[in-house]
Structure formats: C-alpha cells, structure tokens
Amino acid sequence: MPIKTVYTAQIDHLQILDENGVLDEKLAKDTLTDDQVRYLYEFMITCRTLDEVAFKLQRSGRMGTYPQNKGQEANAIGSGFAAKKGVDFLVPCYRENAALFLHGLPMHYILLHWMGDERGNQIPEGVNMTPLSIPIGTQMLHATGIAWAFKLRKEARVAITYFGDGATSEGDFHEAMNFASTLQVPVVFYCQNNQWAISVPRENQMNSETVAQKAIAYGMPTIQVDGNDLFAVYKATRDAVERARAGGGPSFIEAVTYRLADHTTADDARRYRDPNEVEAWMGKDPIIRLRKFLEGKGLWNADLQAAHEEKSRAIVAEVIKTAEGIAKPSTDDIFDFTYATLPAELEAQKRTMRTASLAQEPQQAGLNNPVNA
Amino acid sequence: MPAFELPTVDFSKPLPSRDGTRLIQFREALREAMSEEMRRDPRVFLMGEEVAEYHGAYKVSQGMLEEFGPKRIIDSPISENGFAGMAVGAAMYGLRPIIEFMSWSFSLVAADPILNNVPKMLYMSGGQWGCPVVFRGNDGAGGQLGSTHSWCVEGLYANVPGVKIVIPSNPYDAKGLLKTAIRDDDPVFFLESERMLGDKAHVPEEEYYIPFGQARVAREGDDCTLVSFGRPVNFCLEAAAELENDRISVDVLDMRTIRPLDIDSILTSLRKTNRLVVVDQCWPFASIASEVVTQVCERGFDWLDTPPVRVNTEDVPTPYAKGLEYAYLPNKDKIAAAVRKTLG
C-alpha cells in the first residue's frame, strides 16, 4: 500500500500595519475607520501612562506586585474593541488591562486589585468580565465553561480568554482547547505570545515553530498575527468573534508581541535578556507605528501628542486618587465573602476574630455550646 | 445575565418518615435527587465520564440521557481538570453544574479548579462570583481497587474553607442531602461510596431536603458516643448491636456533613455518655477524627471521663489484597474494641 498524506496544514501570519506605520490598504479594508484609530491611539497612550505610573507606585511602596502591560497594548485594545461591549465576555489573566477598560471597567479597579484589595474584582454591573486570574492557564477552562453556558442558554455571546505563550504548556490549555472544539462553544483563545515565560524564552518552552499550530490538533481555525499591529489584531479577533457568534465554534489567535518591561515588579529582566533584543522590539512598539500612521494621514502632530499626554497624566492622577481614597476593607469581609450564607461557626469567628481556638472564650464567641449552657 | 431564581428551601418543614416499604438502592436515590432538581431547574446539568450513553460507570445516571438529552447529560473526555474547570465558568455564568467524578481519586488531577478556584472565587471577587457546583462521586476504599483508586478525600479537602462537604451513609439521607446540595449557593463536595451504591432502604417518593450541619442520632445509648460519617456509620451500627449483647449501649451519631460540622450534637451526646469514639475511614494523621477530638477537647473537656479514641485506617497506603484491605479499614471489631477501651 502506498503511503498517503492524510493531513497537511499551514499557518498564516497577518500583518496590516508594519512597524514603519505603512498600512496594507487592501487588508485594512472594512477594519478600523480613521476616527476609531485615533480614538484607540489616544486610549493606548492613556493606558501606557497608567501602566508606567503603576510601576512607580509599586516602587514607592504604594502598591503591591504589578505586571506591566507595556509594549503589548495593541493586543488588548484591538481584540477588546472587536468584542461587543455589554454582550461578549472577557476572561482575562493579568496583562490586558486596556481591553477591560474598553469594556467599562473603571481604571481604579485595576489599581485597587494590585494594592491588594479583593474589591478590585467586584466587577460593576454591566461590565462583562471575570476577575483577574493569576494562576497560569486556569481561566481558559472558565472561559470554555462560560461559553458552554452561552450555548446552553442560546445566547448570542462570545467569550474571549487571554493568556501568554507560557500558559500553552499547561494542561489547562490543552483541556480547554479540546473541550471547546468538541463542544463547539463560542470562545476565542487569544494568546499573547510575548516571547518570555518570566525568564524562559519561547524556544525553550516548546519545540513547535509557532504557538498557533497547537490549535490544529484541536481542529480549530487558527492564525498568527502581528500583536503590535492594531489592525491585524482587530481583524483577526473580529473574524473569530463573528464566526463564534454565528455558531462556528472556537478559534485560536497567536499574537506575536513582546513584553517590553519585566514580568512583574518582582522581576528584573535585565539579568536574563539580551539588551539588543529589547532594543529591537522597542522599535516595534505599537504606539510608535500608530503615531507614524496617524501623522502620515495628517491626523496627528506633536501638539496633539503633548496635549493628550497631559490629559492622560491628569486622568491617571485622578484614578490614583480614587483608588487610594477608598477606605481599607473591614475584617468582616474575610468572613462574609467565604460562603454565600455565613455559617454559624464563621459568624462566631467574625465576632471575635478568634480563629485559632474557640475554646478560649466560647461564651464570648457566642456559641450555642451545650457544655457551657 | 438572565435571572433565574428559585425560592429558598424551607428547612422548617418536617422530614418524611424513614420507615416505609419503598425500598430503592442508594444509586437510585441519587438519581432521583438529580432528576427532581433537573426537572425543576433548567440551569442544572450533569457532566462527567461515562454519565450519558453508558448511564454512569456505576449506573447512577441510568435513564437520565433519555429524559434530559445530550445537552444536559454530557459525556466528557477523560479530562477531570478540564470539566471541573469548565464547571467553574459555567457556574460563574449562572448554571448549576453537577460534576461526576467516577472516583474522587481522580479529582486529584483537578486540584486547581476544585481547591484553588471553586472555594475561593466568591472570596477573591469580594463576594461577587459564587461557584455553586456540586462535585460528586465515589470516595473511599473497600472495593479492592488498589492504593491510587481508593482515596478518602475528606480529610484532605476539609482543610479548605469555602466548600461544604457532604457524606451520606444511607439512601434516605443521600436523596435529601443531594437535593440540598444542588440547591445550595456554595460549592459542595458530595462523597458517595461505591460499596454502598447497591444498599437498599426506604426512600420517600416525595421531595425533601435535609439541612446541612445537622447530625442524625442513628442509635441511642448511654455509655459512649460513637461519631462517624459515610460508610463507617454502618460499621458503628453493627458494633453497637454487638455491644448491646454485653449490655453496653452507645449513641451513634451520623454527622452527614463534615463542613459544616455539627459539633453541638456531639457535645450534647457527650454530656450524657462522657465517652467518645470517632470512626473515620481516612488516614489518622490530621484527619476529620483528629478535628472532632480537638474540638471536643477544646469545648467539652470537662465532660470526658476517659481519653477520646479515634478509629481510622492504618497509616499506610491502601492495600490491594482483600484480607489486607479489610485489616486496614475501620470495621465492627475495631470499633467495639475502641468503645470497650473508653469504658476501661
């Protein structure tokens, strides 16, 4: 019997706006209008400002560990803009702040979260997102479950879940991809391949040429895009979201991007990264190419830039003021938020904060204790 | 998201009699509980390995695929971490998943969703995102399944706040407790035993809900308090019957839920008997039995006439060989000996 080829595959790479700000007009057709690009560019600057100020807040002891988004903003903004606000659901990890803001999360919530306050994850009514998921990969399964609920309830919604290249080594990734494609649920897997899983480079994490090809094994449409190109990110995500909404099941997007900053404020990437590599990616910054594009069209100039940077600083100052102005959480919260209904045992602990041994003062703890009755 | 609210369960309603002639198996009681709740609530679905076409590895879900269809009775790939994690998302978006682990031993590969997400989601979102999932399946040794398939997870999982842990010992309680679990707004770990699925008892046809945190006095006596939960409750009753021949009468308390733990009922019994034996099918080190003894010592020390005694398994991996497995587990003889020890 001759050997037959039973399967072949290819991975397409999509770039529409190159690093010099040159747009492929044909591919850009029916993507973003000039007004939208300008609005999203301004938004990107504000998010970058917040990101840099957040770093300083950590360094000055006003905030806990923080993972900077710097350099990856086109991913969050392009994909977030492609999803329907108030309809679709974002299921994030922790490096896509801008998408959450686009969908209505007030900026101070992110600061509140990283200041160590669970109330930063009390998502306001009407904002469709789940709390930040810090364990790697966990949230992809949650997104698949949420998408399953959409399907079961016959709701025309789509879940987009975000994760990094590092998360694709987790079992959760493979299990979520397998479930999503087997059940054909409306979920978009958005991988921000920022080249580094903390200090481990992509080529040491996997032996595949691309991350995108991992989706082929799950029979899922997959594409690689330039993650620093707002147009490519928007187009790929919009196509995936539309496909999912129309009943076409899940899709995978590998967005090639770069973490310009450290993994988190607890990390110092200078110890393991080649400065030349970082330097090269600085030139591919999504902000730089968008500015070139807008300036080339006569839609932007130095004065507008200065004015918007000033405005962004004012917005961010106000955001910090709001976050820092929120009263510290009460000790009641740790008991009240553990169960839907406070159990009697916790009720007693709540009143006394005597978690170690209720025997010390059982009557003080208010227990219905027949021995001491 | 669309609201779907059911009225709160009225636990003040008296429970139906345990006496009667409607003898059904433990597995049928579980099925009845799930089916009744699924007919009432379109948010409830059952997912797990072999639950649909095969009717469950232990036939608990027999006939449910035919009644509820493949969108609500779902055969999953062999992917415990996968379906447990999906259940978290589905519950966050308002569904009420019932997840069947063929064995709780297999839940170990799903530790992240069941221990790191489910019990903490409500807390970490400042009280916003509850995870009302029921995880259920077979727990405990006794079927000669070897060490890796014979886990008693209650000792391990009860350490984690944010979940409720239910462990019935008989068909009547299985139905009433599982119905309460499905209606509960918190995540529930529901521990069954493959060794008991064929046990028969009267189970009322009507709907009833057994409240969590209320032990049942399975037998009354004056000389010693026997505390247990799950399958070993039945061994305690056997031991109690045998001890009666020697004019030793014991209170047997079936805890029914481990979290919440009805410590007050234990203390009430202790005031009468002044002696305590705790029977637990988990390993002894840092077990539920240890917790019960600790709480009794903290709150009822003066009522103890003799040191409390724990009957656990031996502190070794579960043996595969039949005779060794029996020797390793709590049994009637070990329990009777423990009671005699408290009596001096």
XYZ file of C-alpha atoms in Angstrom:
717
model
C 0.000 0.000 0.000
C 1.389 3.433 -0.889
C 1.840 5.991 1.847
C -0.825 8.669 1.632
C -0.785 12.145 3.095
C -3.815 12.294 5.367
C -3.377 15.782 6.712
C -1.484 18.918 5.834
C -1.624 22.283 7.483
C -0.315 25.789 7.194
C -0.208 28.751 9.494
C -0.878 32.216 8.089
C 0.723 35.302 9.555
C -1.286 38.513 9.342
C 0.238 41.972 9.415
C -1.623 45.048 8.150
C 0.274 47.974 9.703
C 4.037 47.496 9.653
C 6.480 48.934 12.135
C 7.088 51.968 9.932
C 3.427 52.862 10.044
C 2.755 51.700 6.475
C -0.722 50.264 6.028
C -1.711 47.488 3.650
C -4.813 49.205 2.310
C -6.270 46.062 0.800
C -6.098 44.065 4.026
C -7.209 47.069 6.043
C -10.453 47.386 4.102
C -13.501 47.194 6.392
C -11.429 47.211 9.555
C -10.977 50.446 11.518
C -12.022 53.944 10.480
C -9.641 56.881 10.917
C -11.726 58.167 13.805
C -11.614 54.802 15.511
C -7.857 54.529 15.064
C -7.336 57.971 16.536
C -9.624 57.221 19.472
C -7.865 53.927 20.152
C -4.426 55.523 19.809
C -5.324 58.137 22.409
C -6.695 55.378 24.610
C -3.451 53.452 24.206
C -1.446 56.449 25.411
C -3.645 56.804 28.481
C -3.258 53.092 29.265
C 0.527 53.315 28.813
C 0.592 56.293 31.175
C -1.358 54.365 33.790
C 0.963 51.388 33.334
C 4.092 53.460 33.892
C 2.623 55.255 36.874
C 1.542 51.904 38.357
C 5.162 50.779 38.175
C 6.223 53.884 40.083
C 3.508 53.332 42.676
C 4.929 49.895 43.354
C 8.473 51.218 43.578
C 7.408 53.854 46.074
C 5.593 51.282 48.217
C 2.073 52.452 47.425
C 1.105 49.290 45.543
C 1.957 45.576 45.578
C 3.468 43.495 42.794
C 2.355 44.726 39.374
C 2.735 43.148 35.895
C 3.360 45.848 33.320
C 1.444 45.755 30.038
C 3.983 47.989 28.258
C 4.502 47.110 24.602
C 1.565 44.709 24.375
C -1.294 47.225 24.365
C -2.344 46.703 20.744
C -3.423 43.191 21.701
C -5.799 44.234 24.448
C -7.140 47.230 22.551
C -7.583 45.632 19.143
C -9.170 42.477 20.490
C -11.238 44.240 23.141
C -12.589 46.623 20.504
C -13.558 43.671 18.304
C -15.784 42.219 21.028
C -19.230 43.645 21.728
C -19.245 45.691 24.904
C -22.012 44.635 27.269
C -22.639 41.454 25.286
C -19.434 39.469 24.982
C -17.340 38.350 27.956
C -13.676 38.953 28.647
C -11.929 36.244 30.657
C -8.523 37.755 31.365
C -5.302 36.773 33.013
C -3.423 39.911 34.049
C -1.760 41.647 31.106
C -4.673 43.046 29.133
C -5.858 45.990 31.236
C -6.830 48.081 28.210
C -9.394 45.537 26.998
C -11.070 45.589 30.395
C -11.155 49.389 30.419
C -12.654 49.410 26.913
C -15.425 47.187 28.219
C -16.183 49.559 31.043
C -14.040 48.537 33.998
C -13.132 51.753 35.848
C -9.345 52.149 35.807
C -9.043 52.426 39.570
C -10.296 48.837 39.942
C -7.048 47.548 38.482
C -5.007 49.630 40.916
C -7.253 48.562 43.781
C -6.657 44.930 42.867
C -2.876 45.272 42.802
C -2.985 47.300 46.005
C -4.242 44.029 47.497
C -7.967 44.629 47.782
C -10.424 41.931 46.658
C -12.961 44.642 45.949
C -10.951 45.432 42.838
C -12.517 42.241 41.488
C -16.090 43.222 42.344
C -16.931 43.783 38.710
C -19.520 46.567 38.250
C -22.926 45.629 36.850
C -22.913 45.714 33.069
C -19.175 45.104 32.699
C -18.813 41.623 31.263
C -15.590 40.215 32.604
C -14.408 37.731 35.170
C -11.923 38.621 37.909
C -8.215 38.687 37.018
C -6.883 35.135 37.064
C -3.383 34.945 38.426
C -2.718 31.160 38.288
C -1.415 30.384 34.798
C -3.935 28.832 32.414
C -6.829 28.352 34.828
C -9.073 30.918 33.164
C -9.140 29.214 29.762
C -11.328 26.475 31.206
C -13.540 29.032 32.890
C -13.993 30.783 29.543
C -14.918 27.476 27.927
C -17.464 26.851 30.696
C -18.914 30.334 30.297
C -19.151 29.792 26.536
C -20.848 26.476 27.204
C -23.404 28.356 29.306
C -23.975 30.795 26.397
C -24.630 27.872 24.114
C -26.923 26.087 26.536
C -28.905 29.272 27.087
C -28.979 30.054 23.385
C -27.419 33.498 23.927
C -25.520 35.120 21.038
C -22.469 35.928 23.134
C -18.790 35.147 22.782
C -16.114 34.711 25.461
C -12.561 35.868 24.764
C -9.895 34.496 27.017
C -6.364 35.838 27.290
C -3.165 34.046 28.218
C 0.514 34.058 27.379
C 2.825 31.738 25.490
C 3.846 30.205 28.813
C 0.275 29.102 29.552
C 0.195 26.930 26.435
C 2.455 24.476 28.264
C -0.221 23.932 30.917
C -2.656 21.020 30.842
C -5.463 23.542 31.291
C -4.700 24.969 27.859
C -4.989 21.618 26.134
C -8.064 20.567 28.092
C -9.818 23.855 27.410
C -8.991 23.706 23.692
C -10.189 20.111 23.479
C -13.445 20.796 25.301
C -14.139 23.981 23.359
C -13.731 22.304 19.997
C -15.511 19.098 20.986
C -18.482 21.030 22.324
C -18.186 23.734 19.600
C -18.685 26.607 22.022
C -18.301 30.327 21.224
C -14.892 31.106 22.690
C -11.833 32.872 21.272
C -8.461 31.821 22.655
C -6.197 34.848 22.466
C -2.549 34.056 23.137
C -0.264 36.997 23.747
C 2.994 35.399 22.752
C 5.320 37.900 24.360
C 8.308 35.561 23.892
C 9.064 35.042 27.568
C 7.560 32.925 30.366
C 9.223 35.025 33.061
C 12.854 34.089 32.239
C 12.273 31.141 29.902
C 12.340 32.080 26.194
C 9.714 30.674 23.856
C 12.121 28.290 22.126
C 12.903 26.634 25.461
C 9.204 26.267 26.304
C 8.127 24.437 23.163
C 9.589 22.739 20.138
C 6.918 23.917 17.710
C 7.642 26.614 15.132
C 4.589 28.588 16.185
C 2.105 28.635 19.022
C -0.728 28.879 16.507
C -0.115 25.372 15.182
C -1.056 23.869 18.548
C -4.681 24.664 17.681
C -4.536 22.494 14.571
C -4.513 19.412 16.772
C -7.888 20.524 18.140
C -9.445 21.092 14.737
C -9.815 24.787 15.378
C -9.341 27.735 12.998
C -6.028 29.333 13.911
C -3.933 32.283 12.818
C -0.761 34.088 13.796
C -0.931 37.877 13.812
C 1.465 40.721 14.484
C 0.345 41.515 18.010
C 1.788 45.013 17.872
C -0.393 45.840 14.883
C -3.765 47.187 15.974
C -5.333 46.487 12.576
C -4.237 42.846 12.388
C -5.321 42.159 15.965
C -8.695 43.793 15.383
C -9.337 41.972 12.113
C -8.343 38.522 13.362
C -10.357 38.887 16.561
C -13.394 40.304 14.793
C -13.384 37.396 12.344
C -13.070 34.889 15.196
C -15.816 36.578 17.231
C -18.174 36.696 14.251
C -17.503 33.069 13.466
C -18.195 32.069 17.063
C -21.368 34.146 17.226
C -22.631 32.542 14.049
C -22.227 29.100 15.598
C -18.850 28.327 14.048
C -17.239 27.345 17.350
C -13.919 28.345 18.878
C -10.868 29.957 17.258
C -7.269 30.451 18.217
C -5.163 33.565 17.745
C -1.440 33.697 18.369
C -0.399 37.317 18.612
C 3.332 37.823 18.309
C 4.283 40.607 20.662
C 6.903 41.478 23.240
C 6.977 42.225 26.938
C 8.989 45.436 26.965
C 9.048 45.549 30.766
C 9.837 42.975 33.433
C 7.496 40.025 34.056
C 6.302 41.828 37.160
C 7.766 44.368 39.515
C 9.232 41.385 41.397
C 11.410 40.560 38.397
C 14.465 42.114 36.758
C 14.570 41.019 33.126
C 17.976 42.652 32.577
C 19.501 39.622 34.248
C 18.393 37.232 31.514
C 17.501 39.177 28.381
C 19.832 40.459 25.696
C 19.559 44.275 25.626
C 19.835 44.180 21.830
C 16.691 42.059 21.652
C 14.788 44.507 23.832
C 16.139 47.407 21.783
C 14.929 45.809 18.546
C 11.434 45.330 19.937
C 11.346 48.933 21.207
C 11.259 49.868 17.536
C 8.183 47.686 17.013
C 6.217 49.417 19.767
C 2.537 49.674 18.768
C 2.387 53.304 19.852
C 5.231 54.353 17.563
C 3.764 52.784 14.449
C 0.250 54.067 15.124
C 1.592 57.575 15.589
C 3.503 57.347 12.322
C 0.362 56.149 10.602
C -1.803 58.938 12.011
C 0.823 61.618 11.325
C 1.191 60.335 7.764
C -2.538 60.877 7.301
C -2.358 64.346 8.813
C -4.485 63.260 11.747
C -1.875 63.774 14.453
C 1.046 66.060 15.327
C 3.411 66.973 18.140
C 0.984 69.463 19.677
C -1.830 66.944 19.816
C 0.600 64.431 21.297
C 1.701 66.820 24.036
C -1.884 67.752 24.810
C -3.007 64.176 25.036
C -0.087 63.144 27.215
C -1.006 65.989 29.554
C -4.623 64.866 29.574
C -3.580 61.277 30.267
C -1.492 62.315 33.238
C -4.472 64.182 34.658
C -6.758 61.180 34.135
C -4.275 58.853 35.803
C -3.752 61.225 38.731
C -7.484 61.171 39.307
C -7.559 57.362 39.061
C -4.849 57.047 41.717
C -6.671 59.493 43.953
C -9.844 57.431 43.650
C -8.061 54.129 44.350
C -6.138 55.456 47.328
C -9.210 57.233 48.673
C -11.175 54.020 49.154
C -11.387 53.051 52.819
C -9.497 49.893 53.758
C -11.618 46.728 53.798
C -13.196 45.651 57.075
C -12.250 42.405 58.795
C -15.914 41.420 58.383
C -15.221 40.957 54.676
C -12.968 37.942 55.156
C -15.838 36.087 56.782
C -18.708 37.478 54.738
C -17.138 36.589 51.383
C -16.210 32.984 52.183
C -19.667 31.421 51.836
C -22.860 32.644 50.187
C -24.503 32.411 53.616
C -22.359 32.902 56.703
C -22.140 29.596 58.639
C -22.658 29.738 62.413
C -19.043 28.809 63.113
C -17.733 31.676 60.991
C -20.313 34.021 62.479
C -18.703 33.370 65.871
C -15.213 33.844 64.470
C -16.302 37.038 62.790
C -17.445 38.460 66.089
C -14.266 37.579 67.933
C -11.576 37.186 65.242
C -10.638 34.208 67.391
C -9.878 31.769 64.633
C -7.241 29.718 66.402
C -9.173 28.241 69.256
C -12.773 28.868 70.061
C -12.252 27.150 73.379
C -10.526 30.144 74.870
C -13.702 32.121 75.321
C -16.589 30.078 73.956
C -19.184 32.250 75.603
C -17.594 35.350 74.220
C -17.661 33.689 70.846
C -21.387 33.394 71.322
C -21.501 29.729 70.504
C -24.558 27.729 71.239
C -22.478 25.431 73.354
C -24.497 22.989 75.454
C -21.488 22.243 77.645
C -21.315 25.839 78.771
C -25.026 26.483 78.673
C -27.210 37.752 32.701
C -30.780 36.489 32.869
C -32.000 35.911 36.371
C -33.407 32.582 37.354
C -34.252 32.354 40.995
C -35.839 29.545 42.929
C -37.478 30.084 46.298
C -35.241 29.358 49.264
C -35.572 25.824 50.551
C -37.831 25.674 53.607
C -35.901 23.608 56.116
C -38.517 24.090 58.819
C -40.735 21.564 57.060
C -40.584 18.247 58.948
C -38.788 15.456 57.117
C -40.842 12.462 55.944
C -40.637 9.218 57.889
C -37.648 6.943 57.378
C -39.922 3.932 57.799
C -41.702 2.531 54.813
C -41.659 -0.035 52.097
C -40.376 1.919 49.112
C -37.041 0.121 49.083
C -34.660 1.521 46.493
C -30.912 1.448 46.023
C -28.540 4.201 47.093
C -27.755 4.868 43.394
C -31.460 5.258 42.641
C -31.833 7.723 45.486
C -29.013 9.806 43.996
C -30.618 9.634 40.551
C -33.973 10.650 41.972
C -32.443 13.682 43.668
C -30.697 14.836 40.484
C -33.691 14.188 38.254
C -36.130 16.024 40.520
C -33.873 19.069 40.636
C -33.211 18.962 36.882
C -36.931 18.911 36.144
C -37.355 21.988 38.297
C -34.314 23.962 37.250
C -33.111 24.246 33.623
C -29.755 25.549 34.863
C -28.769 22.169 36.267
C -26.736 19.802 34.099
C -24.689 16.661 34.744
C -21.245 16.195 33.254
C -18.624 13.529 33.712
C -17.006 10.473 32.262
C -19.498 7.882 31.007
C -22.539 9.608 32.538
C -24.645 9.687 29.364
C -24.562 6.803 26.882
C -23.141 4.359 29.428
C -25.505 5.596 32.182
C -22.615 6.220 34.539
C -19.752 3.905 35.355
C -21.812 2.838 38.370
C -25.223 3.328 36.716
C -26.146 6.261 38.901
C -27.411 8.244 35.890
C -29.370 5.383 34.305
C -32.064 6.770 32.027
C -31.132 10.405 32.535
C -29.806 10.902 28.994
C -33.131 9.690 27.644
C -35.072 12.106 29.836
C -32.878 15.200 29.670
C -30.982 14.876 26.392
C -27.320 15.237 25.479
C -27.137 18.957 26.252
C -27.827 18.337 29.935
C -26.331 14.888 30.429
C -22.874 15.244 28.962
C -20.233 12.620 28.347
C -16.889 14.316 28.826
C -13.464 13.344 27.550
C -11.154 11.822 30.185
C -10.200 15.234 31.461
C -11.078 15.840 35.110
C -9.196 19.111 35.292
C -10.987 20.116 32.104
C -14.549 19.504 33.148
C -14.014 20.701 36.707
C -12.575 23.952 35.342
C -15.397 24.310 32.842
C -17.893 23.855 35.640
C -16.352 26.863 37.385
C -17.007 29.021 34.328
C -20.488 27.616 33.786
C -21.381 28.262 37.435
C -19.975 31.786 37.257
C -22.348 32.428 34.390
C -25.344 31.177 36.316
C -25.599 27.483 35.528
C -25.755 24.807 38.230
C -23.327 22.079 37.194
C -23.268 18.639 38.768
C -19.873 17.142 38.074
C -19.464 13.401 38.500
C -16.008 12.135 39.285
C -16.031 8.425 38.526
C -13.915 8.294 41.664
C -12.842 11.106 43.939
C -9.383 9.597 43.492
C -9.410 11.167 40.028
C -10.220 14.588 41.431
C -6.572 14.896 42.404
C -5.687 15.923 38.849
C -8.319 18.654 39.126
C -6.838 20.194 42.262
C -6.528 23.660 40.759
C -10.200 24.143 39.850
C -11.654 22.341 42.870
C -9.314 23.664 45.563
C -7.869 26.827 44.102
C -10.840 28.263 42.170
C -14.108 26.897 43.492
C -13.676 27.603 47.208
C -12.031 30.992 46.666
C -13.852 32.585 43.767
C -16.503 34.216 45.939
C -13.911 35.491 48.370
C -11.443 36.751 45.776
C -14.140 38.651 43.938
C -15.255 40.450 47.063
C -18.409 38.380 47.433
C -19.477 38.664 43.797
C -18.800 35.445 41.894
C -20.118 32.363 43.629
C -19.412 28.878 42.309
C -22.459 26.712 43.083
C -21.108 23.459 41.648
C -21.851 20.020 43.084
C -18.928 17.650 42.652
C -19.949 14.099 43.397
C -18.560 10.588 43.050
C -17.189 7.556 44.810
C -14.932 8.033 47.768
C -13.126 5.588 49.972
C -11.576 2.155 49.924
C -13.166 -1.275 50.255
C -13.560 -2.380 46.661
C -10.066 -3.756 46.201
C -9.190 -1.028 43.767
C -5.607 -0.554 44.839
C -3.974 2.391 46.510
C -4.296 5.013 43.756
C -8.040 4.402 43.288
C -9.064 4.192 46.929
C -8.759 7.750 48.102
C -10.730 9.143 51.001
C -10.513 12.796 50.129
C -12.498 14.221 53.031
C -9.503 14.530 55.324
C -7.500 16.268 52.635
C -10.188 18.596 51.302
C -11.915 19.513 54.552
C -8.944 21.696 55.368
C -10.039 24.222 52.746
C -12.570 26.870 53.756
C -15.200 27.861 51.209
C -16.581 24.420 50.382
C -19.230 22.265 52.005
C -18.579 18.546 52.349
C -21.440 16.064 52.461
C -21.045 12.348 53.115
C -24.233 10.294 53.447
C -24.326 6.793 54.917
C -27.680 5.561 53.564
C -30.134 6.012 50.655
C -32.645 8.160 52.565
C -30.040 10.730 53.502
C -28.393 10.506 50.073
C -31.515 11.810 48.372
C -32.303 14.566 50.849
C -28.711 15.757 51.105
C -28.035 15.742 47.361
C -31.148 17.818 46.732
C -29.949 20.330 49.316
C -26.500 20.310 47.705
C -27.909 21.133 44.265
C -29.973 23.979 45.717
C -27.091 25.359 47.786
C -25.432 28.588 46.619
C -21.985 27.386 47.696
C -19.820 24.675 46.133
C -20.466 21.220 47.574
C -18.277 18.121 47.565
C -20.638 15.158 47.778
C -18.913 11.920 48.730
C -20.523 8.612 47.876
C -19.190 5.091 48.241
C -19.032 2.515 45.516
C -19.504 -0.078 48.281
C -22.894 1.374 49.245
C -24.483 2.119 45.845
C -26.434 -1.133 45.951
C -27.626 -0.669 49.554
C -31.399 -0.572 49.794
C -33.618 1.355 52.169
C -36.943 3.116 52.237
C -36.713 6.384 50.347
C -39.853 8.510 50.242
C -41.105 9.364 46.772
C -41.883 12.919 47.837
C -39.322 15.700 47.692
C -37.412 16.541 50.864
C -34.319 18.475 51.778
C -32.008 17.583 54.647
C -30.297 20.652 56.107
C -26.504 20.693 56.266
C -24.800 20.743 59.658
C -27.332 18.559 61.444
C -26.172 15.165 62.623
C -28.647 12.292 62.875
C -28.842 10.171 66.001
C -28.759 6.766 64.319
C -28.962 4.840 67.587
C -29.388 5.906 71.189
C -27.413 4.734 74.180
C -25.848 5.942 77.429
C -22.373 4.515 77.732
C -20.351 6.025 74.894
C -20.763 8.403 71.967
C -19.813 6.937 68.604
C -19.272 9.635 65.977
C -18.909 8.763 62.305
C -19.854 9.784 58.760
C -20.294 7.997 55.452
C -19.909 4.253 55.082
C -18.353 3.555 58.536
C -21.597 4.703 60.193
C -22.918 1.295 59.175
C -19.977 -0.426 60.883
C -20.722 1.604 64.010
C -24.304 0.338 63.994
C -23.037 -3.239 63.646
C -20.660 -2.700 66.546
C -23.412 -1.093 68.623
C -25.681 -4.118 68.089
C -22.904 -6.437 69.182
C -22.038 -4.336 72.242
C -25.675 -4.431 73.291
C -25.170 -8.153 73.964
C -22.718 -7.107 76.674
C -25.165 -4.506 77.989
C -23.115 -1.666 76.555
C -25.322 0.923 74.884
C -23.960 3.644 72.661
C -25.145 6.790 70.911
C -24.302 6.564 67.220
C -24.132 9.982 65.542
C -24.155 10.123 61.765
C -22.635 13.538 61.025
C -23.951 13.616 57.412
C -21.898 16.749 56.666
C -18.278 17.399 57.596
C -18.375 21.047 56.647
C -20.390 22.342 58.385
C -19.672 20.061 61.326
C -22.433 19.673 63.922
C -20.140 19.787 66.948
C -23.033 20.823 69.184
C -24.791 17.464 68.720
C -21.578 15.681 69.650
C -21.254 17.773 72.817
C -24.896 17.143 73.715
C -24.350 13.400 73.456
C -21.085 13.631 75.361
C -22.846 15.230 78.331
C -24.871 12.041 78.592
C -22.191 9.426 77.893
C -18.931 11.141 78.920
C -17.032 8.938 76.485
C -16.124 9.415 72.841
C -15.038 7.260 69.916
C -14.667 8.798 66.452
C -14.693 6.486 63.440
C -13.221 7.832 60.227
C -12.235 5.968 57.038
C -9.346 8.376 56.366
C -5.758 8.118 57.493
C -5.333 9.114 61.145
C -2.840 11.954 60.778
C -4.629 15.332 60.688
C -7.932 13.585 59.926
C -11.543 14.597 60.489
C -11.416 12.372 63.576
C -8.490 14.457 64.812
C -10.520 17.605 64.260
C -13.531 16.228 66.120
C -11.372 15.162 69.065
C -9.659 18.550 69.123
C -12.911 20.464 69.145
C -14.327 18.193 71.836
C -11.224 18.734 73.953
C -11.467 22.489 73.444
C -15.127 22.741 74.253
C -16.123 19.676 76.241
C -13.000 18.569 78.076
C -14.659 18.561 81.473
C -17.294 16.137 80.248
C -14.808 13.485 79.201
C -14.314 10.701 81.752
C -11.715 8.866 79.652
C -9.456 9.898 76.773
C -11.267 10.012 73.426
C -10.345 7.295 70.936
C -10.016 7.516 67.162
C -10.631 4.592 64.833
C -9.045 5.410 61.490
C -7.375 3.315 58.831
C -3.839 2.170 59.414
C -1.363 4.885 58.452
C -0.175 3.219 55.218
C -1.190 3.312 51.518
C -4.428 1.395 50.921
C -3.564 -2.299 50.361
C -4.768 -4.100 47.226
C -5.074 -7.608 48.710
C -8.543 -8.344 50.048
C -7.532 -9.503 53.501
C -5.088 -6.670 53.932
C -7.593 -4.058 52.808
C -10.088 -5.325 55.356
C -7.465 -5.296 58.061
C -6.533 -1.728 57.130
C -10.054 -0.249 57.250
C -12.188 0.534 60.297
C -14.534 -2.361 60.991
C -17.020 -3.586 63.563
C -14.422 -5.316 65.715
C -12.051 -2.363 65.847
C -14.934 -0.072 66.756
C -16.264 -2.353 69.501
C -12.766 -2.646 70.927
C -12.415 1.133 70.946
C -15.702 1.549 72.811
C -14.597 -1.026 75.387
C -11.335 0.844 75.781
C -13.174 4.038 76.767
C -15.132 2.060 79.313
C -11.942 0.801 80.891
